[in-house]
Structures are given as structure tokens and as C-alpha cells.
Coordinates of C-alpha atoms in Angstrom, one line a residue:
X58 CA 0.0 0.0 0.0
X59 CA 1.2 3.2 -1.2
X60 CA 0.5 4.6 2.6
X61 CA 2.8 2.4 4.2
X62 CA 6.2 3.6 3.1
X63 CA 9.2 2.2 5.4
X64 CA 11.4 4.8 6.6
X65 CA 14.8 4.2 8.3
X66 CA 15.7 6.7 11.2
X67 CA 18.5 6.8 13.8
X68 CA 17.1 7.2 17.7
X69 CA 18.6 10.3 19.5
X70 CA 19.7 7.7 21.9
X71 CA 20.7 5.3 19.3
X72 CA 24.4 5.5 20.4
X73 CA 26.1 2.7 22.5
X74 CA 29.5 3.0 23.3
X75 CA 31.4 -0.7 22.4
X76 CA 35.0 -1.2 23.6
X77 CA 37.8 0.9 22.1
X78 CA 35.6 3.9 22.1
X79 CA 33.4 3.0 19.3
X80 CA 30.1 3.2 18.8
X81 CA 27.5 1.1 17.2
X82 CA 24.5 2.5 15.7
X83 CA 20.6 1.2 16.8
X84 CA 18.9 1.0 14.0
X85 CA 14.5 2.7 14.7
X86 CA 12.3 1.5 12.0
X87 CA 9.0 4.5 11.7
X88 CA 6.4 3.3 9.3
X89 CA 3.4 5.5 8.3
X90 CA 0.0 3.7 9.3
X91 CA -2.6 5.6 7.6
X92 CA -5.8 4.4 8.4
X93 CA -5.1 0.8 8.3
X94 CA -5.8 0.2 11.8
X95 CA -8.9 2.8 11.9
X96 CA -11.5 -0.1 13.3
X97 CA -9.4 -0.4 17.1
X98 CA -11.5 -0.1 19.9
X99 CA -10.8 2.4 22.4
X100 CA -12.3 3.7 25.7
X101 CA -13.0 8.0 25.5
X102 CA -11.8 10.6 23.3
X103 CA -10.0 13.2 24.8
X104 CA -11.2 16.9 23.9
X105 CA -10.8 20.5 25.2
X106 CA -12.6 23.1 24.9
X107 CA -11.1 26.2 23.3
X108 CA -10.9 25.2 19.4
X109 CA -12.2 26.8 17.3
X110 CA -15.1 26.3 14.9
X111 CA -13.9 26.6 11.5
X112 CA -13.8 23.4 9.0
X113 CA -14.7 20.0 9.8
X114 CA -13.9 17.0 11.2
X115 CA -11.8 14.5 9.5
X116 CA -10.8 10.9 9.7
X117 CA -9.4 9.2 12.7
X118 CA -6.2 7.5 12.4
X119 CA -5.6 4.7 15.1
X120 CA -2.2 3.1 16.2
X121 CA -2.1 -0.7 15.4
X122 CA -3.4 -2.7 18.6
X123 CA -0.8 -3.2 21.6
X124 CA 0.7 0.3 20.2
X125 CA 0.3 3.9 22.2
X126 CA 1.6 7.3 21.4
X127 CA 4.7 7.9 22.9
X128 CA 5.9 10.9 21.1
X129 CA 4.8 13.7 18.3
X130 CA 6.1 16.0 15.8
X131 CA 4.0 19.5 14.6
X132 CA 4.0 20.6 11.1
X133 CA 3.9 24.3 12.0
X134 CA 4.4 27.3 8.8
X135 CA 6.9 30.2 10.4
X136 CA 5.3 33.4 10.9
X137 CA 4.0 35.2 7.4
X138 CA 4.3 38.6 9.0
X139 CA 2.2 40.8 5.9
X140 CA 0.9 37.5 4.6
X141 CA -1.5 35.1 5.6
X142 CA -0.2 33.0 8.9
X143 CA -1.6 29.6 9.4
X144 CA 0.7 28.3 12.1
X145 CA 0.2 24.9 13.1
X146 CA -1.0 22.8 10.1
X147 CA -1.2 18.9 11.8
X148 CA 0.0 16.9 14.4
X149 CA 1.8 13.4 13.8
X150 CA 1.2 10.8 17.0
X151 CA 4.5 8.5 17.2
X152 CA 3.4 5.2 18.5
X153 CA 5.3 2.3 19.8
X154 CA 4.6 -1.0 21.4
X155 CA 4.8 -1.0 25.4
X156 CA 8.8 -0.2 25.8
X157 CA 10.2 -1.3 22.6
X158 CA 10.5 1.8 20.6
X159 CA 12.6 -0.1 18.0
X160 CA 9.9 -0.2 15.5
X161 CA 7.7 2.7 15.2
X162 CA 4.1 3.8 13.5
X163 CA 3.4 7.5 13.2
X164 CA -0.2 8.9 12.5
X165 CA -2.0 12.4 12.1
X166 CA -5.5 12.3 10.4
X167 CA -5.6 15.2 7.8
X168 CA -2.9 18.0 8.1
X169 CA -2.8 21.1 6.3
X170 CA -0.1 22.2 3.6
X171 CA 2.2 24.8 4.9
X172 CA 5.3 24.8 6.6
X173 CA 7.7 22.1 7.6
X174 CA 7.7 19.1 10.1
X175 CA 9.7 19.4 13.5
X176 CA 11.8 16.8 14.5
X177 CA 10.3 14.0 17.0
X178 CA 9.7 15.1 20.9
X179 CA 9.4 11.6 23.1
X180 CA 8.3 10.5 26.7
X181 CA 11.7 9.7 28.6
X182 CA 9.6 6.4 29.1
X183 CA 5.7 5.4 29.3
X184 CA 3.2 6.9 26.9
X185 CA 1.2 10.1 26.1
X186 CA -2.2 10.6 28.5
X187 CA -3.3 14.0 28.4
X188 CA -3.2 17.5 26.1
X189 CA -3.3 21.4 26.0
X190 CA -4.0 23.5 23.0
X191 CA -3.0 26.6 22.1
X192 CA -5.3 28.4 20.0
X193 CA -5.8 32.1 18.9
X194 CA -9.8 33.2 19.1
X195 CA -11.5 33.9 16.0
X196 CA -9.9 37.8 15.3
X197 CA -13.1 39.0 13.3
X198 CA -13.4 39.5 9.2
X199 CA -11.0 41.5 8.7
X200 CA -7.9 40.3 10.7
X201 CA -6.1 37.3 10.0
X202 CA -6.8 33.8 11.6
X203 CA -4.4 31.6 13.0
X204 CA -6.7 29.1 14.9
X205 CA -4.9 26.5 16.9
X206 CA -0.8 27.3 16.9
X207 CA 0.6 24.5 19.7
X208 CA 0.5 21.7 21.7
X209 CA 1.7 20.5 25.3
X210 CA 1.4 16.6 26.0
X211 CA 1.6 14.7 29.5
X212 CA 3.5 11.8 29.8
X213 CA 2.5 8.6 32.2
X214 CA 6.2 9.3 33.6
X215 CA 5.2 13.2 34.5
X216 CA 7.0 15.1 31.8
X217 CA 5.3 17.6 29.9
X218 CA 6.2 18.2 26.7
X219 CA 4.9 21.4 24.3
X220 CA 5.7 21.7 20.8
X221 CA 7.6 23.7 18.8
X222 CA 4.4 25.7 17.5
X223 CA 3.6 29.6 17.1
X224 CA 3.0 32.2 20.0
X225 CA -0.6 33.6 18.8
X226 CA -3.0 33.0 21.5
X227 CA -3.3 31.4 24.9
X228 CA -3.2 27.9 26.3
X229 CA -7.0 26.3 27.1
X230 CA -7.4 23.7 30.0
X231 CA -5.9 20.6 30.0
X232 CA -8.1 17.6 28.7
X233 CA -9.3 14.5 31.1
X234 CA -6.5 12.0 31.7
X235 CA -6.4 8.9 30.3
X236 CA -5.9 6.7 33.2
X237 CA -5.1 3.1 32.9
X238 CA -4.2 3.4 29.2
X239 CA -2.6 6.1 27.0
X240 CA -3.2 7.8 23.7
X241 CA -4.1 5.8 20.9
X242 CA -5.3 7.8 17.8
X243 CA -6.1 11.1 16.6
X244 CA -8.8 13.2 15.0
X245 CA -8.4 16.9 13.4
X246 CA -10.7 19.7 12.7
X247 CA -9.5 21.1 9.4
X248 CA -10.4 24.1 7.6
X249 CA -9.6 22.9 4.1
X250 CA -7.0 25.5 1.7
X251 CA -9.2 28.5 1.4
X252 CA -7.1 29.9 -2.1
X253 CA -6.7 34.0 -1.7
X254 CA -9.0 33.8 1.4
X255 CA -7.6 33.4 5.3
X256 CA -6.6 30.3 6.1
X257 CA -6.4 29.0 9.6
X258 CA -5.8 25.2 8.8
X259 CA -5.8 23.6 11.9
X260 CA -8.7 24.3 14.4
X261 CA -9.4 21.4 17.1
X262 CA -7.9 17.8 17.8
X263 CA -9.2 15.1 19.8
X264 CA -7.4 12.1 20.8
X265 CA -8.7 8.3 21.5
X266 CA -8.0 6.6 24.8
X267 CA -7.1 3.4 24.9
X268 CA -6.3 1.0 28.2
X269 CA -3.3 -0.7 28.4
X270 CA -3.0 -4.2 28.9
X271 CA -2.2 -5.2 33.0
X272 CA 1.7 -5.9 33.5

């Protein structure tokens, strides 16, 4: 399937030191799942509530079963200045199984079409369970709309990461925790290209919750 394109990529802690100072390198296998694995059951989807309204809805993207977000990457367009901004244009959910991060599936639902995609932020160890979005208000007809510009993500281990997104606007509440389980999918709310109009691509995101099987 076209979709599923294999993609080799070195960890940031793929190094380990052998004898006589040398180093061996770990090889990470990331392969796009697409929708293949849209049909897994999960428990809740995780929302919050300051998105904003434009567009619609698109198609949920699921990591295979026994996999669970563990990291994420933004595709985020640079500030525009006298141009139209956009900011962040999709989210990509890096999922592995349980510990083993040696072969990886990323997914991200629609995403828009500007800007570039930021290298891979992980949880030091266990698994994405809650998010905050950063989104700029609607600004009125004549004022240009950014909609939702970043992302901050709790990990099962505590850490909080936030992406490498734009400034515009303010951070809502967090969304419920997923408890027992971890992240598991994704969902956006796109406003498609709206040509020599204002774009604001990205609007809303919602997450699926799935438990975790009992150690």
C-alpha cells in the first residue's frame, strides 16, 4: 500500500558505546499507518474546549493494537508577517509497542499544507495521557486567523512536553487523563485550503483513549 512507506531513522539515543571507544549504531524503524488500523476499539476521546469552529472534522487515524503514542512531531508554517499566517498545520502521533521503541508507526489524520515538520519530541519512558492546545480566538473579518498554533502533551512518567508551535493565542485547560491506558489515535478539525481567502488550517484535535494491557 502506497501509505505504508518504510522509513529508516536513527534514535537520539541510538548510540552505545562498544570497547575501544566505538560506537554502534541502533537502528529505529517508523512506518506510516494511515488508516489501516482505523476499526481499534478504544475507551474515551480526549477533547478541550477552546478550538475553534472553523472546518470540519476529519478521519481518525488509530495506532495498530498493543501500540500507544509515545511521542509527536508538529508541522507548523513560520510566521507570514504581511501575509496570511496559518501556524500549526497537523500533528503526527509516534506510537510504539509498550517499551520497545525499536519499530515505530506515526499517524496524524488530515494535516494542512504549509510549513515544515519538527523533529520527533518523546516521553523519557511510558506513553502520552493528556493534552493542551494553544489556539488564537477567531480575530473578526478583517484580521487574520491563526486558529490553533501549539500543543503541550503529558507523559504517564510526568513530563510535559509542548511543541515547537507559534505564540498567537493562549493555552486552554488541559483535557481528562487517560488513566489506565494512553493515547491511541487522533482526530483533526481542518479548515480545508481556502485559495486568496484566510486560512487558519488547523482548528481542534481530539485524541482516542485506549487501556493498556495489565503488566
Amino acid at each position: 500500500m502506497a501509505s505504508l512507506l518504510l522509513f529508516l531513522f536513527l534514535s537520539s539515543a541510538a548510540l552505545a558505546a562498544l570497547p575501544g571507544g566505538r560506537c554502534q549504531e541502533q537502528k529505529v524503524f517508523l512506518q506510516r499507518a494511515g488508516a489501516s488500523f482505523s476499526g481499534r476499539e478504544y475507551r474515551s476521546l480526549l477533547t478541550v474546549s477552546n478550538g475553534e469552529a472553523f472546518g470540519a472534522w476529519t478521519w481518525p487515524e488509530m495506532c495498530p493494537d498493543d501500540f500507544y503514542a509515545v511521542g509527536f512531531s508538529l508541522r507548523v508554517e513560520p510566521n507570514q508577517y504581511a501575509a496570511d499566517d496559518t501556524a500549526l498545520n497537523g500533528i503526527r502521533l509516534i506510537c510504539a509497542k509498550q517499551e520497545d521503541r525499536s519499530f515505530l508507526y506515526s499517524v496524524e489524520s488530515h494535516t494542512g499544507y504549509f510549513g515544515d515538520w519538527s523533529q520527533p519530541q518523546y516521553c523519557p519512558s511510558g506513553v502520552l495521557t493528556a493534552f493542551q492546545l494553544r489556539v488564537e480566538p477567531h480575530q473578526g473579518p478583517l484580521v487574520d486567523d491563526t486558529a490553533a498554533n501549539n500543543i503541550k502533551f503529558r507523559c504517564s512518567s510526568n513530563p510535559t512536553l509542548e511543541g515547537h508551535g507559534a505564540a498567537w493565542g493562549e493555552y486552554g485547560p488541559w483535557s481528562e487523563e487517560c488513566s489506565g491506558g494512553g493515547i491511541c489515535g487522533i482526530e483533526t478539525k481542518m479548515e480545508y485550503h481556502q485559495p486568496d481567502l484566510d486560512d487558519s488550517t488547523l482548528n481542534d484535535v481530539r485524541f482516542h483513549c485506549c487501556d493498556r494491557p495489565q503488566q
